[in-house]
Short mmCIF file of N, CA and C in Angstrom, two decimals:
data_model
loop_
_atom_site.label_atom_id
_atom_site.label_comp_id
_atom_site.label_asym_id
_atom_site.label_seq_id
_atom_site.Cartn_x
_atom_site.Cartn_y
_atom_site.Cartn_z
N MET A 21 0.75 -1.31 0.03
CA MET A 21 0.05 -0.08 -0.07
C MET A 21 0.72 1.23 0.07
N ASN A 22 0.42 2.45 -0.80
CA ASN A 22 1.10 3.36 -0.80
C ASN A 22 0.85 4.29 0.30
N ASP A 23 1.57 5.10 0.90
CA ASP A 23 1.09 6.25 1.88
C ASP A 23 1.09 7.33 1.22
N ILE A 24 -0.22 7.98 1.32
CA ILE A 24 -0.53 9.34 0.59
C ILE A 24 -0.45 10.37 1.69
N ILE A 25 0.49 11.49 1.33
CA ILE A 25 0.55 12.59 2.02
C ILE A 25 -0.75 13.56 1.71
N ASP A 26 -0.80 13.86 0.48
CA ASP A 26 -1.55 14.95 -0.08
C ASP A 26 -2.12 14.57 -1.30
N SER A 27 -3.36 15.12 -1.82
CA SER A 27 -3.37 15.29 -3.41
C SER A 27 -3.79 16.73 -3.83
N PHE A 28 -3.41 16.80 -5.03
CA PHE A 28 -3.44 18.36 -5.70
C PHE A 28 -4.08 18.13 -7.04
N GLY A 29 -4.55 19.24 -7.45
CA GLY A 29 -5.23 19.35 -8.84
C GLY A 29 -5.15 20.72 -9.27
N ASN A 30 -4.94 20.89 -10.25
CA ASN A 30 -4.80 22.12 -11.03
C ASN A 30 -6.01 22.65 -11.50
N PRO A 31 -6.58 23.63 -11.55
CA PRO A 31 -7.97 24.06 -12.23
C PRO A 31 -7.62 24.10 -13.91
N ALA A 32 -6.38 24.64 -14.17
CA ALA A 32 -6.14 24.61 -15.78
C ALA A 32 -6.01 23.14 -16.23
N CYS A 33 -6.15 22.02 -15.42
CA CYS A 33 -6.04 20.64 -16.03
C CYS A 33 -7.40 19.76 -15.74
N ASP A 34 -8.47 20.82 -15.86
CA ASP A 34 -9.95 20.06 -15.44
C ASP A 34 -10.30 18.79 -16.28
N SER A 35 -9.78 18.81 -17.47
CA SER A 35 -10.28 17.65 -18.45
C SER A 35 -9.33 16.32 -18.17
N VAL A 36 -8.07 16.66 -17.78
CA VAL A 36 -7.19 15.53 -17.36
C VAL A 36 -7.57 15.05 -16.08
N ARG A 37 -7.96 15.96 -15.23
CA ARG A 37 -8.23 15.62 -13.69
C ARG A 37 -9.49 14.32 -13.71
N GLU A 38 -9.95 14.46 -14.62
CA GLU A 38 -10.82 13.08 -14.69
C GLU A 38 -10.12 11.85 -14.85
N SER A 39 -9.10 11.62 -15.38
CA SER A 39 -8.45 10.70 -15.70
C SER A 39 -7.35 10.41 -14.68
N ILE A 40 -6.57 11.66 -14.44
CA ILE A 40 -5.38 11.58 -13.43
C ILE A 40 -5.52 12.12 -12.08
N ARG A 41 -4.75 11.69 -11.29
CA ARG A 41 -4.65 12.72 -9.91
C ARG A 41 -3.14 12.57 -9.63
N VAL A 42 -2.53 13.68 -8.79
CA VAL A 42 -1.43 13.74 -8.53
C VAL A 42 -1.35 13.62 -6.96
N GLU A 43 -0.49 12.74 -6.57
CA GLU A 43 -0.44 12.49 -4.85
C GLU A 43 1.20 12.80 -4.59
N ILE A 44 1.27 13.37 -3.48
CA ILE A 44 2.63 13.34 -2.79
C ILE A 44 2.58 12.27 -1.70
N VAL A 45 3.65 11.57 -2.23
CA VAL A 45 3.71 10.06 -1.30
C VAL A 45 5.02 9.97 -0.73
N LYS A 46 5.06 9.01 0.05
CA LYS A 46 6.29 8.51 0.91
C LYS A 46 6.77 7.33 0.56
N HIS A 47 5.73 6.35 -0.11
CA HIS A 47 6.11 5.11 -0.81
C HIS A 47 5.35 4.98 -2.03
N TRP A 48 6.09 4.16 -2.95
CA TRP A 48 5.24 3.74 -4.17
C TRP A 48 5.99 2.34 -4.76
N ASP A 49 5.21 1.71 -5.51
CA ASP A 49 5.75 0.56 -6.07
C ASP A 49 7.06 0.90 -6.67
N GLU A 50 8.12 0.07 -6.62
CA GLU A 50 9.29 0.16 -6.94
C GLU A 50 9.30 -0.21 -8.57
N GLN A 51 9.06 -1.22 -9.14
CA GLN A 51 8.98 -1.42 -10.49
C GLN A 51 8.29 -0.32 -11.17
N GLU A 52 7.17 0.30 -10.94
CA GLU A 52 6.56 1.48 -11.51
C GLU A 52 7.55 2.51 -11.41
N ILE A 53 8.45 2.67 -10.72
CA ILE A 53 9.18 4.17 -10.50
C ILE A 53 10.34 3.68 -11.39
N VAL A 54 10.69 2.56 -11.43
CA VAL A 54 11.72 2.20 -12.59
C VAL A 54 11.35 2.19 -13.76
N GLY A 55 10.08 1.97 -14.37
CA GLY A 55 9.57 1.86 -15.29
C GLY A 55 9.53 3.33 -15.95
N LEU A 56 9.10 4.17 -15.02
CA LEU A 56 9.09 5.55 -15.57
C LEU A 56 10.65 6.07 -15.66
N TYR A 57 11.39 5.68 -14.72
CA TYR A 57 12.78 6.10 -14.99
C TYR A 57 13.34 5.62 -16.36
N GLY A 58 13.17 4.30 -16.56
CA GLY A 58 13.62 3.73 -17.92
C GLY A 58 12.84 4.41 -19.12
N ALA A 59 11.90 4.81 -18.98
CA ALA A 59 11.10 5.40 -20.19
C ALA A 59 11.74 6.82 -20.15
N ALA A 60 12.40 7.68 -19.28
CA ALA A 60 13.23 8.67 -19.55
C ALA A 60 14.70 8.47 -19.86
N GLY A 61 15.04 7.09 -19.74
CA GLY A 61 16.53 6.92 -20.39
C GLY A 61 17.36 7.08 -19.09
N TRP A 62 16.92 7.15 -17.92
CA TRP A 62 17.49 7.28 -16.84
C TRP A 62 17.96 6.18 -15.92
N TRP A 63 17.18 5.09 -16.27
CA TRP A 63 17.53 3.87 -15.57
C TRP A 63 18.46 3.17 -16.33
N LYS A 64 19.60 2.74 -15.71
CA LYS A 64 20.74 2.08 -16.37
C LYS A 64 20.72 0.58 -15.68
N GLU A 65 21.20 -0.41 -16.70
CA GLU A 65 21.51 -1.65 -16.19
C GLU A 65 22.44 -1.87 -15.08
N GLY A 66 22.06 -2.56 -14.10
CA GLY A 66 22.85 -2.68 -13.07
C GLY A 66 22.56 -1.88 -11.97
N MET A 67 21.62 -1.07 -11.93
CA MET A 67 20.99 -0.11 -10.89
C MET A 67 20.00 -1.10 -9.94
N ASP A 68 20.09 -0.94 -8.81
CA ASP A 68 19.24 -1.48 -7.87
C ASP A 68 17.99 -0.96 -7.62
N PRO A 69 16.88 -1.48 -8.05
CA PRO A 69 15.45 -1.33 -7.75
C PRO A 69 15.02 -1.04 -6.31
N GLY A 70 15.92 -1.88 -5.41
CA GLY A 70 15.69 -2.09 -4.03
C GLY A 70 15.97 -0.44 -3.51
N ARG A 71 16.81 0.39 -4.03
CA ARG A 71 16.88 1.69 -3.65
C ARG A 71 15.88 2.69 -3.77
N ILE A 72 15.10 2.42 -4.63
CA ILE A 72 13.93 3.06 -4.85
C ILE A 72 13.12 3.70 -3.53
N PRO A 73 12.98 3.21 -2.63
CA PRO A 73 12.26 3.41 -1.35
C PRO A 73 12.99 4.67 -0.67
N GLU A 74 14.58 4.32 -0.89
CA GLU A 74 15.41 5.31 -0.32
C GLU A 74 15.41 6.71 -1.00
N LEU A 75 15.35 6.48 -2.25
CA LEU A 75 15.02 7.66 -3.30
C LEU A 75 13.89 8.64 -2.93
N ILE A 76 12.64 7.82 -2.64
CA ILE A 76 11.53 8.60 -2.47
C ILE A 76 11.51 9.22 -0.94
N LEU A 77 11.98 8.45 -0.04
CA LEU A 77 12.13 9.04 1.52
C LEU A 77 13.25 9.90 1.49
N GLY A 78 14.26 9.97 0.66
CA GLY A 78 15.15 10.90 0.81
C GLY A 78 14.58 12.28 0.07
N SER A 79 13.84 12.05 -0.70
CA SER A 79 13.26 13.28 -1.34
C SER A 79 12.43 14.33 -0.32
N PHE A 80 12.57 15.57 -0.56
CA PHE A 80 11.61 16.35 0.28
C PHE A 80 10.32 16.23 -0.25
N LEU A 81 10.01 16.17 -1.32
CA LEU A 81 8.51 15.80 -1.77
C LEU A 81 8.68 14.91 -3.14
N PHE A 82 7.92 13.68 -3.09
CA PHE A 82 7.78 12.90 -4.10
C PHE A 82 6.55 13.02 -4.90
N ALA A 83 6.15 13.28 -6.02
CA ALA A 83 4.73 13.32 -6.60
C ALA A 83 4.78 12.32 -7.70
N VAL A 84 3.67 11.39 -7.62
CA VAL A 84 3.12 10.52 -8.67
C VAL A 84 1.89 10.85 -9.25
N ALA A 85 1.80 11.03 -10.56
CA ALA A 85 0.67 11.11 -11.21
C ALA A 85 0.11 9.60 -11.65
N ILE A 86 -1.33 9.41 -11.35
CA ILE A 86 -1.76 8.22 -11.25
C ILE A 86 -2.77 8.05 -12.27
N ASP A 87 -2.85 7.30 -13.22
CA ASP A 87 -4.11 7.04 -13.91
C ASP A 87 -5.50 6.21 -12.97
N ILE A 88 -6.34 7.03 -12.86
CA ILE A 88 -7.37 6.86 -11.84
C ILE A 88 -7.83 5.31 -12.40
N SER A 89 -7.93 5.02 -13.48
CA SER A 89 -8.57 3.95 -14.10
C SER A 89 -7.93 2.78 -13.70
N THR A 90 -6.54 2.65 -13.83
CA THR A 90 -5.82 1.65 -13.25
C THR A 90 -4.99 1.86 -11.83
N GLY A 91 -4.81 2.94 -11.51
CA GLY A 91 -4.21 2.93 -10.14
C GLY A 91 -2.81 2.97 -10.24
N LYS A 92 -2.12 3.08 -11.70
CA LYS A 92 -0.80 3.01 -12.15
C LYS A 92 -0.28 4.38 -12.27
N ALA A 93 0.92 4.58 -11.99
CA ALA A 93 1.88 5.84 -12.30
C ALA A 93 1.93 5.82 -13.68
N VAL A 94 1.64 7.19 -13.95
CA VAL A 94 1.96 7.57 -15.40
C VAL A 94 3.25 8.72 -15.45
N GLY A 95 3.40 9.18 -14.47
CA GLY A 95 4.50 10.28 -14.36
C GLY A 95 4.96 10.44 -12.88
N THR A 96 6.02 11.03 -12.70
CA THR A 96 6.68 11.49 -11.36
C THR A 96 7.30 12.69 -11.19
N GLY A 97 7.74 13.25 -10.33
CA GLY A 97 8.58 14.30 -10.19
C GLY A 97 9.03 14.44 -8.84
N ARG A 98 10.12 14.96 -8.22
CA ARG A 98 10.23 14.94 -6.98
C ARG A 98 11.01 16.53 -6.70
N VAL A 99 11.31 16.83 -5.30
CA VAL A 99 11.62 18.10 -4.87
C VAL A 99 13.04 17.57 -3.98
N ILE A 100 14.15 18.09 -4.16
CA ILE A 100 15.13 18.03 -3.14
C ILE A 100 15.26 19.42 -2.41
N SER A 101 15.46 19.44 -1.09
CA SER A 101 15.39 20.75 -0.48
C SER A 101 15.95 20.72 0.97
N ASP A 102 16.41 21.92 1.52
CA ASP A 102 16.77 21.71 2.89
C ASP A 102 15.63 22.18 3.72
N GLY A 103 14.71 22.38 3.13
CA GLY A 103 13.42 22.56 3.87
C GLY A 103 13.29 23.91 4.53
N VAL A 104 14.39 24.79 4.18
CA VAL A 104 14.18 26.06 4.89
C VAL A 104 14.01 27.11 3.85
N ALA A 105 15.13 27.23 2.74
CA ALA A 105 15.12 28.38 1.90
C ALA A 105 15.04 27.65 0.24
N ASP A 106 15.94 26.91 0.02
CA ASP A 106 16.15 26.28 -1.64
C ASP A 106 15.25 25.20 -1.75
N ALA A 107 14.93 24.88 -2.91
CA ALA A 107 14.65 23.61 -3.23
C ALA A 107 14.85 23.48 -4.84
N TYR A 108 14.95 22.25 -5.34
CA TYR A 108 15.07 21.65 -6.77
C TYR A 108 14.37 20.87 -7.07
N ILE A 109 13.41 21.25 -8.24
CA ILE A 109 12.51 20.07 -8.84
C ILE A 109 13.84 19.12 -9.61
N GLN A 110 13.27 17.87 -9.50
CA GLN A 110 14.15 16.97 -10.19
C GLN A 110 13.24 15.85 -10.68
N ASP A 111 13.81 14.98 -11.70
CA ASP A 111 13.34 13.75 -12.04
C ASP A 111 11.69 13.93 -12.63
N LEU A 112 11.75 14.84 -13.16
CA LEU A 112 10.05 15.07 -13.84
C LEU A 112 10.07 14.19 -15.07
N VAL A 113 9.12 13.15 -15.18
CA VAL A 113 8.81 12.26 -16.38
C VAL A 113 7.40 11.91 -16.38
N VAL A 114 7.03 11.87 -17.56
CA VAL A 114 5.50 11.65 -17.94
C VAL A 114 5.74 10.65 -19.12
N LEU A 115 4.93 9.45 -18.92
CA LEU A 115 4.95 8.46 -20.04
C LEU A 115 4.49 9.35 -21.28
N ALA A 116 5.08 8.68 -22.37
CA ALA A 116 4.82 9.19 -23.59
C ALA A 116 3.24 9.26 -23.92
N ARG A 117 2.52 8.41 -23.62
CA ARG A 117 1.19 8.45 -23.85
C ARG A 117 0.66 9.40 -23.38
N TRP A 118 0.96 10.04 -22.07
CA TRP A 118 0.10 11.20 -21.40
C TRP A 118 1.07 12.64 -21.85
N ARG A 119 2.08 12.53 -22.48
CA ARG A 119 2.74 13.89 -22.46
C ARG A 119 1.85 14.85 -23.51
N GLY A 120 1.84 15.88 -23.12
CA GLY A 120 1.13 16.98 -23.90
C GLY A 120 -0.17 17.12 -23.36
N SER A 121 -0.90 16.43 -22.22
CA SER A 121 -2.10 16.36 -21.54
C SER A 121 -1.92 17.14 -20.51
N ASP A 122 -0.93 17.90 -20.15
CA ASP A 122 -0.84 18.56 -18.80
C ASP A 122 -0.47 17.82 -17.52
N VAL A 123 -0.40 16.74 -17.54
CA VAL A 123 0.13 15.68 -16.53
C VAL A 123 1.42 16.25 -15.92
N GLY A 124 2.36 16.57 -16.66
CA GLY A 124 3.80 17.20 -16.23
C GLY A 124 3.35 18.48 -15.74
N ARG A 125 2.24 19.35 -15.90
CA ARG A 125 2.22 20.58 -15.61
C ARG A 125 1.58 20.37 -13.89
N MET A 126 0.67 19.30 -14.15
CA MET A 126 -0.18 19.03 -12.75
C MET A 126 0.86 18.45 -11.60
N ILE A 127 1.96 17.75 -12.08
CA ILE A 127 3.06 17.33 -11.44
C ILE A 127 3.83 18.50 -10.78
N VAL A 128 4.23 19.40 -11.61
CA VAL A 128 5.06 20.52 -11.12
C VAL A 128 3.95 21.47 -10.29
N SER A 129 2.89 21.52 -10.46
CA SER A 129 1.93 22.50 -9.75
C SER A 129 1.86 21.75 -8.27
N ALA A 130 1.75 20.48 -8.12
CA ALA A 130 1.78 19.95 -6.67
C ALA A 130 2.98 19.95 -6.01
N LEU A 131 4.27 19.94 -6.83
CA LEU A 131 5.44 20.07 -5.96
C LEU A 131 5.62 21.47 -5.79
N LEU A 132 5.07 22.37 -6.52
CA LEU A 132 5.44 24.01 -6.24
C LEU A 132 4.35 24.35 -5.27
N ASP A 133 3.13 23.73 -5.09
CA ASP A 133 2.22 23.90 -3.91
C ASP A 133 2.86 23.41 -2.61
N GLY A 134 3.64 22.16 -2.83
CA GLY A 134 4.11 21.80 -1.44
C GLY A 134 5.30 22.81 -1.17
N CYS A 135 5.98 23.10 -1.91
CA CYS A 135 7.20 23.92 -1.53
C CYS A 135 6.63 25.26 -1.06
N ARG A 136 5.63 25.94 -1.62
CA ARG A 136 4.78 26.94 -1.04
C ARG A 136 4.29 26.98 0.41
N ALA A 137 3.87 25.58 0.65
CA ALA A 137 3.26 25.14 1.82
C ALA A 137 4.37 25.26 3.07
N HIS A 138 5.60 24.97 2.50
CA HIS A 138 6.86 25.07 3.34
C HIS A 138 7.70 26.42 3.27
N LYS A 139 7.04 27.49 2.67
CA LYS A 139 7.58 28.76 2.65
C LYS A 139 8.94 28.72 2.01
N LEU A 140 9.15 27.84 1.03
CA LEU A 140 10.51 27.94 0.35
C LEU A 140 10.52 29.10 -0.54
N SER A 141 11.48 29.81 -0.52
CA SER A 141 11.76 31.18 -1.29
C SER A 141 12.30 30.83 -2.58
N TRP A 142 12.86 29.90 -2.93
CA TRP A 142 13.88 29.85 -3.92
C TRP A 142 13.46 28.24 -4.51
N VAL A 143 12.94 27.96 -5.94
CA VAL A 143 12.74 26.86 -6.47
C VAL A 143 13.42 26.79 -7.90
N GLY A 144 14.29 25.94 -8.21
CA GLY A 144 15.10 25.86 -9.34
C GLY A 144 14.87 24.38 -10.06
N LEU A 145 15.58 24.44 -11.49
CA LEU A 145 15.57 23.03 -12.10
C LEU A 145 16.58 23.36 -12.85
N ILE A 146 16.87 22.01 -13.56
CA ILE A 146 17.91 21.94 -14.79
C ILE A 146 16.92 21.48 -15.73
N ALA A 147 16.51 22.14 -16.69
CA ALA A 147 15.67 21.60 -18.07
C ALA A 147 16.35 20.84 -18.84
N GLU A 148 16.02 20.09 -19.31
CA GLU A 148 16.51 19.23 -20.72
C GLU A 148 16.19 20.14 -22.04
N PRO A 149 17.14 20.25 -23.02
CA PRO A 149 17.02 20.85 -24.07
C PRO A 149 15.41 20.43 -24.65
N GLY A 150 14.88 21.62 -25.09
CA GLY A 150 13.73 21.56 -25.81
C GLY A 150 12.51 21.55 -24.91
N THR A 151 12.96 21.64 -23.26
CA THR A 151 11.67 21.75 -22.71
C THR A 151 11.48 23.20 -21.99
N GLU A 152 12.16 24.08 -22.56
CA GLU A 152 12.44 25.36 -21.80
C GLU A 152 10.81 26.23 -22.18
N GLY A 153 10.10 25.72 -22.97
CA GLY A 153 8.77 26.45 -23.43
C GLY A 153 7.60 25.70 -22.40
N PHE A 154 7.87 24.36 -21.95
CA PHE A 154 7.08 23.95 -21.02
C PHE A 154 7.40 24.72 -19.65
N TYR A 155 8.39 24.67 -19.42
CA TYR A 155 8.79 25.56 -17.90
C TYR A 155 8.61 26.67 -17.86
N SER A 156 8.94 27.47 -18.83
CA SER A 156 8.54 28.90 -19.13
C SER A 156 7.06 29.18 -18.88
N SER A 157 6.21 28.38 -19.50
CA SER A 157 4.84 28.53 -19.35
C SER A 157 4.34 28.43 -18.09
N ILE A 158 5.23 27.67 -17.12
CA ILE A 158 4.78 27.63 -15.75
C ILE A 158 5.23 28.51 -14.77
N GLY A 159 6.26 29.50 -15.44
CA GLY A 159 6.70 30.58 -14.58
C GLY A 159 8.28 30.23 -14.32
N PHE A 160 8.85 29.42 -14.85
CA PHE A 160 10.36 29.45 -14.68
C PHE A 160 11.06 30.06 -15.83
N SER A 161 12.02 30.65 -15.65
CA SER A 161 12.99 31.53 -16.50
C SER A 161 14.11 31.04 -16.55
N PRO A 162 15.05 31.05 -17.61
CA PRO A 162 16.47 30.74 -17.52
C PRO A 162 17.29 31.54 -16.50
N MET A 163 18.37 31.07 -16.03
CA MET A 163 19.23 31.61 -15.05
C MET A 163 20.42 32.16 -15.84
N VAL A 164 20.37 33.30 -16.39
CA VAL A 164 21.21 33.89 -17.42
C VAL A 164 22.50 34.16 -16.61
N GLY A 165 23.67 33.72 -17.24
CA GLY A 165 24.78 33.58 -16.46
C GLY A 165 25.39 32.55 -15.24
N TYR A 166 24.20 31.59 -15.37
CA TYR A 166 24.73 30.42 -14.75
C TYR A 166 25.13 29.34 -15.48
N ILE A 167 25.71 28.36 -14.96
CA ILE A 167 26.05 27.08 -15.61
C ILE A 167 25.95 26.05 -14.86
N PRO A 168 25.02 25.01 -15.34
CA PRO A 168 24.97 23.87 -14.43
C PRO A 168 26.21 22.92 -14.50
N MET A 169 26.55 22.48 -13.51
CA MET A 169 27.68 21.59 -13.04
C MET A 169 27.37 20.17 -12.83
N LEU A 170 28.32 19.40 -13.17
CA LEU A 170 27.89 17.86 -12.69
C LEU A 170 29.28 17.34 -12.37
N TYR A 171 29.46 16.78 -11.07
CA TYR A 171 30.50 16.02 -10.66
C TYR A 171 30.47 14.52 -11.00
N SER A 172 31.38 14.20 -11.99
CA SER A 172 31.48 12.88 -12.41
C SER A 172 32.18 11.86 -11.65
N SER A 173 32.87 12.05 -10.94
CA SER A 173 33.99 11.03 -10.29
C SER A 173 33.14 9.66 -9.86
N ILE A 174 32.07 10.20 -9.23
CA ILE A 174 31.65 8.79 -8.39
C ILE A 174 30.07 8.63 -9.11
N LEU A 175 29.60 8.96 -10.22
CA LEU A 175 28.49 8.63 -10.82
C LEU A 175 28.15 7.11 -11.17
N THR A 176 29.23 6.34 -11.00
CA THR A 176 29.12 4.90 -11.48
C THR A 176 28.27 4.24 -10.28
N GLU A 177 28.36 5.05 -9.37
CA GLU A 177 27.62 4.45 -7.89
C GLU A 177 26.50 4.83 -7.93
N ALA A 178 25.52 5.54 -8.69
CA ALA A 178 24.37 6.07 -8.70
C ALA A 178 23.39 4.86 -8.58
N VAL A 179 22.13 5.36 -8.03
CA VAL A 179 20.98 4.54 -7.77
C VAL A 179 21.09 3.26 -8.73
#
């Protein structure tokens, strides 16, 4: 069973809300999350699905978009934060069948609502190329003059 903390909806997404709900959770089926990460190209051979519970619990917020008719996850996203000032949205993915139907917007909306509820004053993310329009439409803007950096020495030990 999944522990649900809150459910969120976005008035702009009324047509999708009949089919999808977004919940902030502390647990979710490991294989469903692996499937979502795999669909995004993030799940690599040799990664341990047994670490998914740690990934979820270690996140400040973990949102799952659920197909109401099946109870299965069709998208996810999470927030990493100190819980005081800064937050980063990470790992936003929606299955191809649901892309373009506001599911991603619903997930981000739920995550931003959670950040607001905790009075977090700074929320950032690193957008994949081609997704700038999506994030701009939600209220994000490029951080001109800043460069995302990645430390690569220990990445072979990732989830």
